[in-house]
Amino acid sequence: MASYILVHGGNISAETWNRLTGRQDYPEGTLIGARCWDGTVAALEAHGHRAFAPDLADEHTHTLTDHIGQVCAVIKQAEPDEVILVGHSYGGMVITGAAGRMPGRIRRLVYVDAALPNPGESLFDQFVRSGIDPRSVPGLEPAAAYTEKIRFDPEKIRALPKTYIRCTESGFSRVTSGAKRKVMARKEEWTYIELPTSHVPMATMPERFYRLMLAAAE
């Protein structure tokens, strides 16, 4: 048995989710937050694992540091287990910061088409580094959480097992191509996987995605 903590990225609209799945899972006009993990949580629990999917506090009034603190509090709830930290999109910033604070509690880090920051970078910085004006990206605003620069010691997480799942049909492929280069430069530290799907594989390729999540505990 493993304990998973699943960290969502920017709040996905119900309209986007329903369009990707071809179903009307959520009422339009709402944001789904951590509910994007509902199917993943069910799949993990069906195999005997524990799964936590916290709703991150509003990114406009809370910072990256606040979100990292939220996840660290959930890690403490998972005691005595080591945890598998999973971050989607912006959630990659959060799991990196949480692992830097509590590396001894982490069994594996899993990045799902996610930000893979260097110390001193914000989410916005990673778009700029990829040649993209972040203000041109629909749904990406200069919110407090997205402009704060992360502080962590990479040596504290270097030895942790890590997985990067890159979605090749993602609208953020220019950003994640930079993450791929970082992973390939340290291949001995990583398991690297590509999925031929959108930025939200838990919506568009759920069964295969769930199998990858289960494999993270092996």
PDB file of N, CA and C in Angstrom, residues 95-189:
ATOM      1  N   ILE A  95       4.816  20.484  -5.754  1.00  0.00           N
ATOM      2  CA  ILE A  95       5.436  19.258  -5.244  1.00  0.00           C
ATOM      3  C   ILE A  95       6.951  19.400  -5.135  1.00  0.00           C
ATOM      4  N   THR A  96       7.545  20.214  -6.007  1.00  0.00           N
ATOM      5  CA  THR A  96       8.989  20.455  -5.895  1.00  0.00           C
ATOM      6  C   THR A  96       9.305  21.146  -4.576  1.00  0.00           C
ATOM      7  N   GLY A  97       8.525  22.174  -4.260  1.00  0.00           N
ATOM      8  CA  GLY A  97       8.755  22.894  -3.012  1.00  0.00           C
ATOM      9  C   GLY A  97       8.492  22.040  -1.788  1.00  0.00           C
ATOM     10  N   ALA A  98       7.434  21.227  -1.837  1.00  0.00           N
ATOM     11  CA  ALA A  98       7.114  20.371  -0.688  1.00  0.00           C
ATOM     12  C   ALA A  98       8.191  19.311  -0.488  1.00  0.00           C
ATOM     13  N   ALA A  99       8.672  18.727  -1.583  1.00  0.00           N
ATOM     14  CA  ALA A  99       9.735  17.720  -1.471  1.00  0.00           C
ATOM     15  C   ALA A  99      11.021  18.343  -0.934  1.00  0.00           C
ATOM     16  N   GLY A 100      11.294  19.584  -1.313  1.00  0.00           N
ATOM     17  CA  GLY A 100      12.479  20.257  -0.797  1.00  0.00           C
ATOM     18  C   GLY A 100      12.411  20.476   0.697  1.00  0.00           C
ATOM     19  N   ARG A 101      11.198  20.660   1.222  1.00  0.00           N
ATOM     20  CA  ARG A 101      11.034  20.841   2.673  1.00  0.00           C
ATOM     21  C   ARG A 101      11.052  19.514   3.425  1.00  0.00           C
ATOM     22  N   MET A 102      10.496  18.457   2.822  1.00  0.00           N
ATOM     23  CA  MET A 102      10.285  17.202   3.548  1.00  0.00           C
ATOM     24  C   MET A 102      10.773  16.005   2.724  1.00  0.00           C
ATOM     25  N   PRO A 103      12.019  16.018   2.265  1.00  0.00           N
ATOM     26  CA  PRO A 103      12.481  14.934   1.381  1.00  0.00           C
ATOM     27  C   PRO A 103      12.432  13.560   2.023  1.00  0.00           C
ATOM     28  N   GLY A 104      12.592  13.489   3.336  1.00  0.00           N
ATOM     29  CA  GLY A 104      12.588  12.196   4.007  1.00  0.00           C
ATOM     30  C   GLY A 104      11.247  11.509   4.016  1.00  0.00           C
ATOM     31  N   ARG A 105      10.179  12.230   3.677  1.00  0.00           N
ATOM     32  CA  ARG A 105       8.836  11.652   3.671  1.00  0.00           C
ATOM     33  C   ARG A 105       8.381  11.238   2.276  1.00  0.00           C
ATOM     34  N   ILE A 106       9.230  11.461   1.261  1.00  0.00           N
ATOM     35  CA  ILE A 106       8.810  11.272  -0.126  1.00  0.00           C
ATOM     36  C   ILE A 106       9.366   9.960  -0.681  1.00  0.00           C
ATOM     37  N   ARG A 107       8.469   9.153  -1.213  1.00  0.00           N
ATOM     38  CA  ARG A 107       8.847   7.886  -1.861  1.00  0.00           C
ATOM     39  C   ARG A 107       9.134   8.079  -3.347  1.00  0.00           C
ATOM     40  N   ARG A 108       8.351   8.929  -4.001  1.00  0.00           N
ATOM     41  CA  ARG A 108       8.552   9.233  -5.420  1.00  0.00           C
ATOM     42  C   ARG A 108       7.847  10.546  -5.740  1.00  0.00           C
ATOM     43  N   LEU A 109       8.423  11.295  -6.691  1.00  0.00           N
ATOM     44  CA  LEU A 109       7.792  12.474  -7.265  1.00  0.00           C
ATOM     45  C   LEU A 109       7.321  12.133  -8.669  1.00  0.00           C
ATOM     46  N   VAL A 110       6.084  12.497  -8.991  1.00  0.00           N
ATOM     47  CA  VAL A 110       5.540  12.259 -10.325  1.00  0.00           C
ATOM     48  C   VAL A 110       5.044  13.590 -10.885  1.00  0.00           C
ATOM     49  N   TYR A 111       5.642  14.007 -12.003  1.00  0.00           N
ATOM     50  CA  TYR A 111       5.266  15.255 -12.672  1.00  0.00           C
ATOM     51  C   TYR A 111       4.412  14.907 -13.887  1.00  0.00           C
ATOM     52  N   VAL A 112       3.193  15.443 -13.954  1.00  0.00           N
ATOM     53  CA  VAL A 112       2.260  15.150 -15.040  1.00  0.00           C
ATOM     54  C   VAL A 112       2.136  16.389 -15.930  1.00  0.00           C
ATOM     55  N   ASP A 113       2.872  16.374 -17.062  1.00  0.00           N
ATOM     56  CA  ASP A 113       2.902  17.517 -17.980  1.00  0.00           C
ATOM     57  C   ASP A 113       3.063  18.801 -17.184  1.00  0.00           C
ATOM     58  N   ALA A 114       4.034  18.772 -16.291  1.00  0.00           N
ATOM     59  CA  ALA A 114       4.092  19.756 -15.208  1.00  0.00           C
ATOM     60  C   ALA A 114       5.306  20.667 -15.293  1.00  0.00           C
ATOM     61  N   ALA A 115       5.197  21.772 -14.601  1.00  0.00           N
ATOM     62  CA  ALA A 115       6.342  22.661 -14.405  1.00  0.00           C
ATOM     63  C   ALA A 115       7.447  21.910 -13.682  1.00  0.00           C
ATOM     64  N   LEU A 116       8.672  22.135 -14.146  1.00  0.00           N
ATOM     65  CA  LEU A 116       9.843  21.515 -13.523  1.00  0.00           C
ATOM     66  C   LEU A 116      10.855  22.634 -13.273  1.00  0.00           C
ATOM     67  N   PRO A 117      10.695  23.344 -12.159  1.00  0.00           N
ATOM     68  CA  PRO A 117      11.423  24.602 -11.977  1.00  0.00           C
ATOM     69  C   PRO A 117      12.860  24.425 -11.515  1.00  0.00           C
ATOM     70  N   ASN A 118      13.657  25.429 -11.864  1.00  0.00           N
ATOM     71  CA  ASN A 118      14.956  25.627 -11.239  1.00  0.00           C
ATOM     72  C   ASN A 118      14.752  26.521 -10.015  1.00  0.00           C
ATOM     73  N   PRO A 119      15.657  26.455  -9.046  1.00  0.00           N
ATOM     74  CA  PRO A 119      15.545  27.391  -7.927  1.00  0.00           C
ATOM     75  C   PRO A 119      15.524  28.837  -8.433  1.00  0.00           C
ATOM     76  N   GLY A 120      14.653  29.639  -7.828  1.00  0.00           N
ATOM     77  CA  GLY A 120      14.570  31.043  -8.207  1.00  0.00           C
ATOM     78  C   GLY A 120      13.678  31.331  -9.395  1.00  0.00           C
ATOM     79  N   GLU A 121      12.946  30.322  -9.904  1.00  0.00           N
ATOM     80  CA  GLU A 121      12.041  30.525 -11.028  1.00  0.00           C
ATOM     81  C   GLU A 121      10.584  30.522 -10.571  1.00  0.00           C
ATOM     82  N   SER A 122       9.762  31.291 -11.255  1.00  0.00           N
ATOM     83  CA  SER A 122       8.313  31.223 -11.090  1.00  0.00           C
ATOM     84  C   SER A 122       7.727  30.423 -12.243  1.00  0.00           C
ATOM     85  N   LEU A 123       6.444  30.122 -12.150  1.00  0.00           N
ATOM     86  CA  LEU A 123       5.770  29.494 -13.291  1.00  0.00           C
ATOM     87  C   LEU A 123       5.864  30.408 -14.511  1.00  0.00           C
ATOM     88  N   PHE A 124       5.630  31.702 -14.317  1.00  0.00           N
ATOM     89  CA  PHE A 124       5.723  32.643 -15.432  1.00  0.00           C
ATOM     90  C   PHE A 124       7.115  32.624 -16.060  1.00  0.00           C
ATOM     91  N   ASP A 125       8.162  32.526 -15.234  1.00  0.00           N
ATOM     92  CA  ASP A 125       9.527  32.514 -15.752  1.00  0.00           C
ATOM     93  C   ASP A 125       9.743  31.353 -16.723  1.00  0.00           C
ATOM     94  N   GLN A 126       9.115  30.220 -16.447  1.00  0.00           N
ATOM     95  CA  GLN A 126       9.315  29.058 -17.307  1.00  0.00           C
ATOM     96  C   GLN A 126       8.669  29.244 -18.674  1.00  0.00           C
ATOM     97  N   PHE A 127       7.555  29.970 -18.716  1.00  0.00           N
ATOM     98  CA  PHE A 127       6.974  30.312 -20.016  1.00  0.00           C
ATOM     99  C   PHE A 127       7.903  31.259 -20.771  1.00  0.00           C
ATOM    100  N   VAL A 128       8.405  32.260 -20.090  1.00  0.00           N
ATOM    101  CA  VAL A 128       9.292  33.226 -20.734  1.00  0.00           C
ATOM    102  C   VAL A 128      10.538  32.526 -21.260  1.00  0.00           C
ATOM    103  N   ARG A 129      11.100  31.612 -20.457  1.00  0.00           N
ATOM    104  CA  ARG A 129      12.296  30.870 -20.880  1.00  0.00           C
ATOM    105  C   ARG A 129      12.026  30.043 -22.135  1.00  0.00           C
ATOM    106  N   SER A 130      10.759  29.646 -22.317  1.00  0.00           N
ATOM    107  CA  SER A 130      10.386  28.855 -23.491  1.00  0.00           C
ATOM    108  C   SER A 130       9.988  29.726 -24.685  1.00  0.00           C
ATOM    109  N   GLY A 131      10.126  31.047 -24.527  1.00  0.00           N
ATOM    110  CA  GLY A 131       9.797  31.954 -25.618  1.00  0.00           C
ATOM    111  C   GLY A 131       8.328  32.289 -25.724  1.00  0.00           C
ATOM    112  N   ILE A 132       7.583  32.113 -24.632  1.00  0.00           N
ATOM    113  CA  ILE A 132       6.143  32.369 -24.625  1.00  0.00           C
ATOM    114  C   ILE A 132       5.838  33.494 -23.645  1.00  0.00           C
ATOM    115  N   ASP A 133       5.062  34.470 -24.082  1.00  0.00           N
ATOM    116  CA  ASP A 133       4.563  35.497 -23.167  1.00  0.00           C
ATOM    117  C   ASP A 133       3.438  34.862 -22.352  1.00  0.00           C
ATOM    118  N   PRO A 134       3.620  34.663 -21.053  1.00  0.00           N
ATOM    119  CA  PRO A 134       2.581  33.974 -20.270  1.00  0.00           C
ATOM    120  C   PRO A 134       1.240  34.693 -20.289  1.00  0.00           C
ATOM    121  N   ARG A 135       1.264  36.010 -20.516  1.00  0.00           N
ATOM    122  CA  ARG A 135       0.000  36.757 -20.546  1.00  0.00           C
ATOM    123  C   ARG A 135      -0.802  36.459 -21.810  1.00  0.00           C
ATOM    124  N   SER A 136      -0.161  35.792 -22.784  1.00  0.00           N
ATOM    125  CA  SER A 136      -0.861  35.440 -24.021  1.00  0.00           C
ATOM    126  C   SER A 136      -1.550  34.089 -23.922  1.00  0.00           C
ATOM    127  N   VAL A 137      -1.347  33.382 -22.804  1.00  0.00           N
ATOM    128  CA  VAL A 137      -1.900  32.040 -22.649  1.00  0.00           C
ATOM    129  C   VAL A 137      -3.292  32.141 -22.034  1.00  0.00           C
ATOM    130  N   PRO A 138      -4.330  31.657 -22.722  1.00  0.00           N
ATOM    131  CA  PRO A 138      -5.689  31.740 -22.161  1.00  0.00           C
ATOM    132  C   PRO A 138      -5.772  31.076 -20.790  1.00  0.00           C
ATOM    133  N   GLY A 139      -6.372  31.777 -19.855  1.00  0.00           N
ATOM    134  CA  GLY A 139      -6.554  31.232 -18.515  1.00  0.00           C
ATOM    135  C   GLY A 139      -5.371  31.407 -17.587  1.00  0.00           C
ATOM    136  N   LEU A 140      -4.237  31.901 -18.104  1.00  0.00           N
ATOM    137  CA  LEU A 140      -3.059  32.097 -17.251  1.00  0.00           C
ATOM    138  C   LEU A 140      -2.947  33.571 -16.921  1.00  0.00           C
ATOM    139  N   GLU A 141      -3.149  33.907 -15.653  1.00  0.00           N
ATOM    140  CA  GLU A 141      -3.134  35.288 -15.198  1.00  0.00           C
ATOM    141  C   GLU A 141      -1.923  35.524 -14.292  1.00  0.00           C
ATOM    142  N   PRO A 142      -1.520  36.782 -14.125  1.00  0.00           N
ATOM    143  CA  PRO A 142      -0.401  37.070 -13.220  1.00  0.00           C
ATOM    144  C   PRO A 142      -0.832  36.989 -11.758  1.00  0.00           C
ATOM    145  N   ALA A 143      -1.350  35.827 -11.390  1.00  0.00           N
ATOM    146  CA  ALA A 143      -1.801  35.593 -10.014  1.00  0.00           C
ATOM    147  C   ALA A 143      -0.593  35.420  -9.102  1.00  0.00           C
ATOM    148  N   ALA A 144      -0.819  35.646  -7.833  1.00  0.00           N
ATOM    149  CA  ALA A 144       0.277  35.593  -6.856  1.00  0.00           C
ATOM    150  C   ALA A 144       1.027  34.265  -6.917  1.00  0.00           C
ATOM    151  N   ALA A 145       0.298  33.163  -7.017  1.00  0.00           N
ATOM    152  CA  ALA A 145       0.932  31.844  -6.995  1.00  0.00           C
ATOM    153  C   ALA A 145       1.802  31.609  -8.226  1.00  0.00           C
ATOM    154  N   TYR A 146       1.443  32.221  -9.349  1.00  0.00           N
ATOM    155  CA  TYR A 146       2.138  31.946 -10.605  1.00  0.00           C
ATOM    156  C   TYR A 146       3.347  32.844 -10.832  1.00  0.00           C
ATOM    157  N   THR A 147       3.438  33.917 -10.073  1.00  0.00           N
ATOM    158  CA  THR A 147       4.561  34.842 -10.256  1.00  0.00           C
ATOM    159  C   THR A 147       5.598  34.743  -9.141  1.00  0.00           C
ATOM    160  N   GLU A 148       5.280  34.029  -8.060  1.00  0.00           N
ATOM    161  CA  GLU A 148       6.259  33.867  -6.983  1.00  0.00           C
ATOM    162  C   GLU A 148       7.376  32.927  -7.419  1.00  0.00           C
ATOM    163  N   LYS A 149       8.594  33.277  -7.093  1.00  0.00           N
ATOM    164  CA  LYS A 149       9.761  32.457  -7.432  1.00  0.00           C
ATOM    165  C   LYS A 149       9.978  31.409  -6.343  1.00  0.00           C
ATOM    166  N   ILE A 150      10.232  30.179  -6.771  1.00  0.00           N
ATOM    167  CA  ILE A 150      10.374  29.072  -5.829  1.00  0.00           C
ATOM    168  C   ILE A 150      11.770  29.068  -5.213  1.00  0.00           C
ATOM    169  N   ARG A 151      11.843  28.683  -3.960  1.00  0.00           N
ATOM    170  CA  ARG A 151      13.119  28.554  -3.251  1.00  0.00           C
ATOM    171  C   ARG A 151      13.229  27.117  -2.744  1.00  0.00           C
ATOM    172  N   PHE A 152      14.230  26.399  -3.197  1.00  0.00           N
ATOM    173  CA  PHE A 152      14.469  25.049  -2.701  1.00  0.00           C
ATOM    174  C   PHE A 152      15.915  24.670  -3.018  1.00  0.00           C
ATOM    175  N   ASP A 153      16.411  23.675  -2.289  1.00  0.00           N
ATOM    176  CA  ASP A 153      17.765  23.163  -2.503  1.00  0.00           C
ATOM    177  C   ASP A 153      17.666  21.909  -3.365  1.00  0.00           C
ATOM    178  N   PRO A 154      18.105  21.962  -4.634  1.00  0.00           N
ATOM    179  CA  PRO A 154      17.949  20.786  -5.503  1.00  0.00           C
ATOM    180  C   PRO A 154      18.682  19.554  -4.999  1.00  0.00           C
ATOM    181  N   GLU A 155      19.709  19.737  -4.190  1.00  0.00           N
ATOM    182  CA  GLU A 155      20.435  18.576  -3.670  1.00  0.00           C
ATOM    183  C   GLU A 155      19.567  17.748  -2.734  1.00  0.00           C
ATOM    184  N   LYS A 156      18.589  18.387  -2.099  1.00  0.00           N
ATOM    185  CA  LYS A 156      17.734  17.663  -1.161  1.00  0.00           C
ATOM    186  C   LYS A 156      16.792  16.696  -1.868  1.00  0.00           C
ATOM    187  N   ILE A 157      16.510  16.951  -3.153  1.00  0.00           N
ATOM    188  CA  ILE A 157      15.582  16.069  -3.861  1.00  0.00           C
ATOM    189  C   ILE A 157      16.251  15.275  -4.974  1.00  0.00           C
ATOM    190  N   ARG A 158      17.554  15.470  -5.161  1.00  0.00           N
ATOM    191  CA  ARG A 158      18.236  14.818  -6.285  1.00  0.00           C
ATOM    192  C   ARG A 158      18.142  13.300  -6.214  1.00  0.00           C
ATOM    193  N   ALA A 159      18.255  12.743  -5.024  1.00  0.00           N
ATOM    194  CA  ALA A 159      18.283  11.279  -4.889  1.00  0.00           C
ATOM    195  C   ALA A 159      16.893  10.651  -4.890  1.00  0.00           C
ATOM    196  N   LEU A 160      15.835  11.463  -4.862  1.00  0.00           N
ATOM    197  CA  LEU A 160      14.482  10.900  -4.827  1.00  0.00           C
ATOM    198  C   LEU A 160      14.124  10.294  -6.186  1.00  0.00           C
ATOM    199  N   PRO A 161      13.469   9.130  -6.211  1.00  0.00           N
ATOM    200  CA  PRO A 161      12.954   8.606  -7.480  1.00  0.00           C
ATOM    201  C   PRO A 161      11.957   9.596  -8.077  1.00  0.00           C
ATOM    202  N   LYS A 162      12.057   9.804  -9.390  1.00  0.00           N
ATOM    203  CA  LYS A 162      11.207  10.805 -10.038  1.00  0.00           C
ATOM    204  C   LYS A 162      10.706  10.270 -11.382  1.00  0.00           C
ATOM    205  N   THR A 163       9.472  10.605 -11.691  1.00  0.00           N
ATOM    206  CA  THR A 163       8.855  10.254 -12.969  1.00  0.00           C
ATOM    207  C   THR A 163       8.352  11.527 -13.630  1.00  0.00           C
ATOM    208  N   TYR A 164       8.593  11.648 -14.939  1.00  0.00           N
ATOM    209  CA  TYR A 164       8.010  12.750 -15.707  1.00  0.00           C
ATOM    210  C   TYR A 164       7.139  12.158 -16.804  1.00  0.00           C
ATOM    211  N   ILE A 165       5.854  12.547 -16.816  1.00  0.00           N
ATOM    212  CA  ILE A 165       4.913  12.119 -17.846  1.00  0.00           C
ATOM    213  C   ILE A 165       4.630  13.328 -18.722  1.00  0.00           C
ATOM    214  N   ARG A 166       5.110  13.267 -19.964  1.00  0.00           N
ATOM    215  CA  ARG A 166       4.927  14.392 -20.886  1.00  0.00           C
ATOM    216  C   ARG A 166       3.814  14.061 -21.870  1.00  0.00           C
ATOM    217  N   CYS A 167       2.880  14.993 -22.039  1.00  0.00           N
ATOM    218  CA  CYS A 167       1.750  14.808 -22.950  1.00  0.00           C
ATOM    219  C   CYS A 167       2.081  15.499 -24.268  1.00  0.00           C
ATOM    220  N   THR A 168       2.260  14.707 -25.320  1.00  0.00           N
ATOM    221  CA  THR A 168       2.818  15.241 -26.566  1.00  0.00           C
ATOM    222  C   THR A 168       1.826  16.092 -27.349  1.00  0.00           C
ATOM    223  N   GLU A 169       0.526  16.009 -27.041  1.00  0.00           N
ATOM    224  CA  GLU A 169      -0.463  16.834 -27.729  1.00  0.00           C
ATOM    225  C   GLU A 169      -0.933  17.996 -26.862  1.00  0.00           C
ATOM    226  N   SER A 170      -0.170  18.283 -25.824  1.00  0.00           N
ATOM    227  CA  SER A 170      -0.501  19.362 -24.898  1.00  0.00           C
ATOM    228  C   SER A 170      -0.286  20.718 -25.548  1.00  0.00           C
ATOM    229  N   GLY A 171      -1.118  21.672 -25.159  1.00  0.00           N
ATOM    230  CA  GLY A 171      -0.926  23.043 -25.596  1.00  0.00           C
ATOM    231  C   GLY A 171       0.279  23.708 -24.960  1.00  0.00           C
ATOM    232  N   PHE A 172       0.892  23.028 -24.001  1.00  0.00           N
ATOM    233  CA  PHE A 172       2.061  23.573 -23.310  1.00  0.00           C
ATOM    234  C   PHE A 172       3.344  22.828 -23.691  1.00  0.00           C
ATOM    235  N   SER A 173       3.351  22.229 -24.888  1.00  0.00           N
ATOM    236  CA  SER A 173       4.488  21.375 -25.269  1.00  0.00           C
ATOM    237  C   SER A 173       5.793  22.152 -25.360  1.00  0.00           C
ATOM    238  N   ARG A 174       5.731  23.451 -25.682  1.00  0.00           N
ATOM    239  CA  ARG A 174       6.976  24.226 -25.737  1.00  0.00           C
ATOM    240  C   ARG A 174       7.588  24.366 -24.350  1.00  0.00           C
ATOM    241  N   VAL A 175       6.755  24.462 -23.339  1.00  0.00           N
ATOM    242  CA  VAL A 175       7.252  24.545 -21.966  1.00  0.00           C
ATOM    243  C   VAL A 175       7.759  23.180 -21.505  1.00  0.00           C
ATOM    244  N   THR A 176       6.993  22.135 -21.777  1.00  0.00           N
ATOM    245  CA  THR A 176       7.399  20.805 -21.302  1.00  0.00           C
ATOM    246  C   THR A 176       8.560  20.237 -22.108  1.00  0.00           C
ATOM    247  N   SER A 177       8.827  20.784 -23.288  1.00  0.00           N
ATOM    248  CA  SER A 177      10.035  20.344 -24.002  1.00  0.00           C
ATOM    249  C   SER A 177      11.278  20.764 -23.233  1.00  0.00           C
ATOM    250  N   GLY A 178      11.202  21.901 -22.532  1.00  0.00           N
ATOM    251  CA  GLY A 178      12.313  22.295 -21.663  1.00  0.00           C
ATOM    252  C   GLY A 178      12.460  21.347 -20.491  1.00  0.00           C
ATOM    253  N   ALA A 179      11.326  20.888 -19.951  1.00  0.00           N
ATOM    254  CA  ALA A 179      11.390  19.892 -18.877  1.00  0.00           C
ATOM    255  C   ALA A 179      12.015  18.599 -19.398  1.00  0.00           C
ATOM    256  N   LYS A 180      11.660  18.208 -20.611  1.00  0.00           N
ATOM    257  CA  LYS A 180      12.236  16.988 -21.178  1.00  0.00           C
ATOM    258  C   LYS A 180      13.751  17.101 -21.287  1.00  0.00           C
ATOM    259  N   ARG A 181      14.247  18.251 -21.731  1.00  0.00           N
ATOM    260  CA  ARG A 181      15.701  18.424 -21.839  1.00  0.00           C
ATOM    261  C   ARG A 181      16.372  18.290 -20.472  1.00  0.00           C
ATOM    262  N   LYS A 182      15.760  18.849 -19.445  1.00  0.00           N
ATOM    263  CA  LYS A 182      16.318  18.721 -18.103  1.00  0.00           C
ATOM    264  C   LYS A 182      16.350  17.270 -17.651  1.00  0.00           C
ATOM    265  N   VAL A 183      15.261  16.538 -17.929  1.00  0.00           N
ATOM    266  CA  VAL A 183      15.188  15.128 -17.544  1.00  0.00           C
ATOM    267  C   VAL A 183      16.248  14.322 -18.281  1.00  0.00           C
ATOM    268  N   MET A 184      16.384  14.546 -19.590  1.00  0.00           N
ATOM    269  CA  MET A 184      17.340  13.776 -20.393  1.00  0.00           C
ATOM    270  C   MET A 184      18.782  14.052 -19.972  1.00  0.00           C
ATOM    271  N   ALA A 185      19.020  15.248 -19.430  1.00  0.00           N
ATOM    272  CA  ALA A 185      20.376  15.572 -18.976  1.00  0.00           C
ATOM    273  C   ALA A 185      20.757  14.804 -17.718  1.00  0.00           C
ATOM    274  N   ARG A 186      19.743  14.279 -17.003  1.00  0.00           N
ATOM    275  CA  ARG A 186      19.994  13.487 -15.791  1.00  0.00           C
ATOM    276  C   ARG A 186      19.144  12.221 -15.838  1.00  0.00           C
ATOM    277  N   LYS A 187      19.289  11.467 -16.920  1.00  0.00           N
ATOM    278  CA  LYS A 187      18.428  10.313 -17.156  1.00  0.00           C
ATOM    279  C   LYS A 187      18.486   9.287 -16.037  1.00  0.00           C
ATOM    280  N   GLU A 188      19.632   9.212 -15.355  1.00  0.00           N
ATOM    281  CA  GLU A 188      19.786   8.213 -14.294  1.00  0.00           C
ATOM    282  C   GLU A 188      18.871   8.492 -13.101  1.00  0.00           C
ATOM    283  N   GLU A 189      18.346   9.719 -12.987  1.00  0.00           N
ATOM    284  CA  GLU A 189      17.490  10.089 -11.859  1.00  0.00           C
ATOM    285  C   GLU A 189      16.003   9.919 -12.164  1.00  0.00           C
TER     286      GLU A 189
END
